[in-house]
Amino acid sequence: MTIKFSKDHEWINAADANAAVVGITVHAQDALGDVVFVDLPAVGASFSQGDVAGVVESVKAAADVYIPVSGEVVEVNEALRADPSLANSDPLGAGWFFKIKLSDPSQLDGLMDETAYSSFAASA
């Protein structure tokens, strides 16, 4: 499984370019604390790389969720909407936010791999 990371602390698993999975990183959920609400994008909505696609709210703060690569939302995680704490308990698994169909897969090349992201997050 190849996961890429954005400087906005989102991750994307683009093993399936027609339904790449996006969520927030472990670092992001650690910084936010207990997640209490998520605002997910509408299925069918299209976004450009870097656009705000949703909001995650915790007991400490609210943060925008950004699209790491351009595409169209093809699915949202209804389980996360029902139980926002999944973003804390399993941010790289059951706590995913949405799936997108990539419109420009080459944008993945501009994202960080796990090693680069770990260094970036440690220095943030």
mmCIF file with all atom_site columns, N, CA and C in Angstrom, residues 28-55:
data_model
loop_
_atom_site.group_PDB
_atom_site.id
_atom_site.type_symbol
_atom_site.label_atom_id
_atom_site.label_alt_id
_atom_site.label_comp_id
_atom_site.label_asym_id
_atom_site.label_entity_id
_atom_site.label_seq_id
_atom_site.pdbx_PDB_ins_code
_atom_site.Cartn_x
_atom_site.Cartn_y
_atom_site.Cartn_z
_atom_site.occupancy
_atom_site.B_iso_or_equiv
_atom_site.pdbx_formal_charge
_atom_site.auth_seq_id
_atom_site.auth_comp_id
_atom_site.auth_asym_id
_atom_site.auth_atom_id
_atom_site.pdbx_PDB_model_num
ATOM 1  N N  . ALA A 1 28 ? -2.050  14.862 12.659 1.00 0.00 ? 28 ALA A N  1
ATOM 2  C CA . ALA A 1 28 ? -3.171  15.811 12.681 1.00 0.00 ? 28 ALA A CA 1
ATOM 3  C C  . ALA A 1 28 ? -4.155  15.477 13.790 1.00 0.00 ? 28 ALA A C  1
ATOM 4  N N  . GLN A 1 29 ? -4.510  14.200 13.913 1.00 0.00 ? 29 GLN A N  1
ATOM 5  C CA . GLN A 1 29 ? -5.493  13.861 14.949 1.00 0.00 ? 29 GLN A CA 1
ATOM 6  C C  . GLN A 1 29 ? -4.902  14.013 16.341 1.00 0.00 ? 29 GLN A C  1
ATOM 7  N N  . ASP A 1 30 ? -3.579  13.770 16.471 1.00 0.00 ? 30 ASP A N  1
ATOM 8  C CA . ASP A 1 30 ? -2.914  14.012 17.765 1.00 0.00 ? 30 ASP A CA 1
ATOM 9  C C  . ASP A 1 30 ? -3.005  15.486 18.138 1.00 0.00 ? 30 ASP A C  1
ATOM 10 N N  . ALA A 1 31 ? -2.755  16.363 17.168 1.00 0.00 ? 31 ALA A N  1
ATOM 11 C CA . ALA A 1 31 ? -2.777  17.806 17.413 1.00 0.00 ? 31 ALA A CA 1
ATOM 12 C C  . ALA A 1 31 ? -4.191  18.294 17.731 1.00 0.00 ? 31 ALA A C  1
ATOM 13 N N  . LEU A 1 32 ? -5.181  17.697 17.076 1.00 0.00 ? 32 LEU A N  1
ATOM 14 C CA . LEU A 1 32 ? -6.568  18.126 17.288 1.00 0.00 ? 32 LEU A CA 1
ATOM 15 C C  . LEU A 1 32 ? -7.132  17.649 18.620 1.00 0.00 ? 32 LEU A C  1
ATOM 16 N N  . GLY A 1 33 ? -6.756  16.465 19.045 1.00 0.00 ? 33 GLY A N  1
ATOM 17 C CA . GLY A 1 33 ? -7.379  15.872 20.222 1.00 0.00 ? 33 GLY A CA 1
ATOM 18 C C  . GLY A 1 33 ? -8.633  15.123 19.813 1.00 0.00 ? 33 GLY A C  1
ATOM 19 N N  . ASP A 1 34 ? -9.550  14.949 20.750 1.00 0.00 ? 34 ASP A N  1
ATOM 20 C CA . ASP A 1 34 ? -10.742 14.135 20.509 1.00 0.00 ? 34 ASP A CA 1
ATOM 21 C C  . ASP A 1 34 ? -11.651 14.764 19.462 1.00 0.00 ? 34 ASP A C  1
ATOM 22 N N  . VAL A 1 35 ? -11.794 14.077 18.321 1.00 0.00 ? 35 VAL A N  1
ATOM 23 C CA . VAL A 1 35 ? -12.642 14.555 17.235 1.00 0.00 ? 35 VAL A CA 1
ATOM 24 C C  . VAL A 1 35 ? -14.103 14.324 17.608 1.00 0.00 ? 35 VAL A C  1
ATOM 25 N N  . VAL A 1 36 ? -14.923 15.366 17.473 1.00 0.00 ? 36 VAL A N  1
ATOM 26 C CA . VAL A 1 36 ? -16.330 15.281 17.862 1.00 0.00 ? 36 VAL A CA 1
ATOM 27 C C  . VAL A 1 36 ? -17.293 15.482 16.696 1.00 0.00 ? 36 VAL A C  1
ATOM 28 N N  . PHE A 1 37 ? -16.789 15.984 15.548 1.00 0.00 ? 37 PHE A N  1
ATOM 29 C CA . PHE A 1 37 ? -17.668 16.236 14.409 1.00 0.00 ? 37 PHE A CA 1
ATOM 30 C C  . PHE A 1 37 ? -16.830 16.310 13.143 1.00 0.00 ? 37 PHE A C  1
ATOM 31 N N  . VAL A 1 38 ? -17.374 15.764 12.052 1.00 0.00 ? 38 VAL A N  1
ATOM 32 C CA . VAL A 1 38 ? -16.741 15.927 10.745 1.00 0.00 ? 38 VAL A CA 1
ATOM 33 C C  . VAL A 1 38 ? -17.790 16.390 9.746  1.00 0.00 ? 38 VAL A C  1
ATOM 34 N N  . ASP A 1 39 ? -17.391 17.339 8.913  1.00 0.00 ? 39 ASP A N  1
ATOM 35 C CA . ASP A 1 39 ? -18.223 17.819 7.818  1.00 0.00 ? 39 ASP A CA 1
ATOM 36 C C  . ASP A 1 39 ? -17.585 17.286 6.544  1.00 0.00 ? 39 ASP A C  1
ATOM 37 N N  . LEU A 1 40 ? -18.249 16.348 5.899  1.00 0.00 ? 40 LEU A N  1
ATOM 38 C CA . LEU A 1 40 ? -17.696 15.686 4.723  1.00 0.00 ? 40 LEU A CA 1
ATOM 39 C C  . LEU A 1 40 ? -18.254 16.303 3.441  1.00 0.00 ? 40 LEU A C  1
ATOM 40 N N  . PRO A 1 41 ? -17.489 16.248 2.350  1.00 0.00 ? 41 PRO A N  1
ATOM 41 C CA . PRO A 1 41 ? -17.967 16.822 1.085  1.00 0.00 ? 41 PRO A CA 1
ATOM 42 C C  . PRO A 1 41 ? -19.098 15.987 0.491  1.00 0.00 ? 41 PRO A C  1
ATOM 43 N N  . ALA A 1 42 ? -19.822 16.584 -0.438 1.00 0.00 ? 42 ALA A N  1
ATOM 44 C CA . ALA A 1 42 ? -20.905 15.883 -1.124 1.00 0.00 ? 42 ALA A CA 1
ATOM 45 C C  . ALA A 1 42 ? -20.336 14.955 -2.192 1.00 0.00 ? 42 ALA A C  1
ATOM 46 N N  . VAL A 1 43 ? -20.920 13.765 -2.314 1.00 0.00 ? 43 VAL A N  1
ATOM 47 C CA . VAL A 1 43 ? -20.548 12.861 -3.398 1.00 0.00 ? 43 VAL A CA 1
ATOM 48 C C  . VAL A 1 43 ? -20.885 13.554 -4.716 1.00 0.00 ? 43 VAL A C  1
ATOM 49 N N  . GLY A 1 44 ? -19.946 13.505 -5.646 1.00 0.00 ? 44 GLY A N  1
ATOM 50 C CA . GLY A 1 44 ? -20.132 14.157 -6.940 1.00 0.00 ? 44 GLY A CA 1
ATOM 51 C C  . GLY A 1 44 ? -19.474 15.522 -7.019 1.00 0.00 ? 44 GLY A C  1
ATOM 52 N N  . ALA A 1 45 ? -19.072 16.072 -5.869 1.00 0.00 ? 45 ALA A N  1
ATOM 53 C CA . ALA A 1 45 ? -18.400 17.373 -5.866 1.00 0.00 ? 45 ALA A CA 1
ATOM 54 C C  . ALA A 1 45 ? -16.980 17.219 -6.404 1.00 0.00 ? 45 ALA A C  1
ATOM 55 N N  . SER A 1 46 ? -16.551 18.192 -7.206 1.00 0.00 ? 46 SER A N  1
ATOM 56 C CA . SER A 1 46 ? -15.185 18.190 -7.747 1.00 0.00 ? 46 SER A CA 1
ATOM 57 C C  . SER A 1 46 ? -14.367 19.271 -7.066 1.00 0.00 ? 46 SER A C  1
ATOM 58 N N  . PHE A 1 47 ? -13.101 18.969 -6.837 1.00 0.00 ? 47 PHE A N  1
ATOM 59 C CA . PHE A 1 47 ? -12.203 19.885 -6.152 1.00 0.00 ? 47 PHE A CA 1
ATOM 60 C C  . PHE A 1 47 ? -10.876 19.950 -6.878 1.00 0.00 ? 47 PHE A C  1
ATOM 61 N N  . SER A 1 48 ? -10.212 21.097 -6.761 1.00 0.00 ? 48 SER A N  1
ATOM 62 C CA . SER A 1 48 ? -8.843  21.243 -7.231 1.00 0.00 ? 48 SER A CA 1
ATOM 63 C C  . SER A 1 48 ? -7.908  20.997 -6.062 1.00 0.00 ? 48 SER A C  1
ATOM 64 N N  . GLN A 1 49 ? -6.696  20.569 -6.381 1.00 0.00 ? 49 GLN A N  1
ATOM 65 C CA . GLN A 1 49 ? -5.704  20.307 -5.348 1.00 0.00 ? 49 GLN A CA 1
ATOM 66 C C  . GLN A 1 49 ? -5.587  21.511 -4.417 1.00 0.00 ? 49 GLN A C  1
ATOM 67 N N  . GLY A 1 50 ? -5.652  21.255 -3.110 1.00 0.00 ? 50 GLY A N  1
ATOM 68 C CA . GLY A 1 50 ? -5.529  22.319 -2.116 1.00 0.00 ? 50 GLY A CA 1
ATOM 69 C C  . GLY A 1 50 ? -6.832  22.942 -1.674 1.00 0.00 ? 50 GLY A C  1
ATOM 70 N N  . ASP A 1 51 ? -7.934  22.630 -2.361 1.00 0.00 ? 51 ASP A N  1
ATOM 71 C CA . ASP A 1 51 ? -9.244  23.162 -1.960 1.00 0.00 ? 51 ASP A CA 1
ATOM 72 C C  . ASP A 1 51 ? -9.662  22.586 -0.611 1.00 0.00 ? 51 ASP A C  1
ATOM 73 N N  . VAL A 1 52 ? -10.460 23.346 0.132  1.00 0.00 ? 52 VAL A N  1
ATOM 74 C CA . VAL A 1 52 ? -11.055 22.847 1.368  1.00 0.00 ? 52 VAL A CA 1
ATOM 75 C C  . VAL A 1 52 ? -12.230 21.943 0.997  1.00 0.00 ? 52 VAL A C  1
ATOM 76 N N  . ALA A 1 53 ? -12.191 20.712 1.491  1.00 0.00 ? 53 ALA A N  1
ATOM 77 C CA . ALA A 1 53 ? -13.239 19.747 1.153  1.00 0.00 ? 53 ALA A CA 1
ATOM 78 C C  . ALA A 1 53 ? -14.121 19.399 2.340  1.00 0.00 ? 53 ALA A C  1
ATOM 79 N N  . GLY A 1 54 ? -13.725 19.827 3.518  1.00 0.00 ? 54 GLY A N  1
ATOM 80 C CA . GLY A 1 54 ? -14.507 19.499 4.694  1.00 0.00 ? 54 GLY A CA 1
ATOM 81 C C  . GLY A 1 54 ? -13.888 20.132 5.921  1.00 0.00 ? 54 GLY A C  1
ATOM 82 N N  . VAL A 1 55 ? -14.477 19.811 7.064  1.00 0.00 ? 55 VAL A N  1
ATOM 83 C CA . VAL A 1 55 ? -14.000 20.349 8.334  1.00 0.00 ? 55 VAL A CA 1
ATOM 84 C C  . VAL A 1 55 ? -14.014 19.220 9.358  1.00 0.00 ? 55 VAL A C  1
#
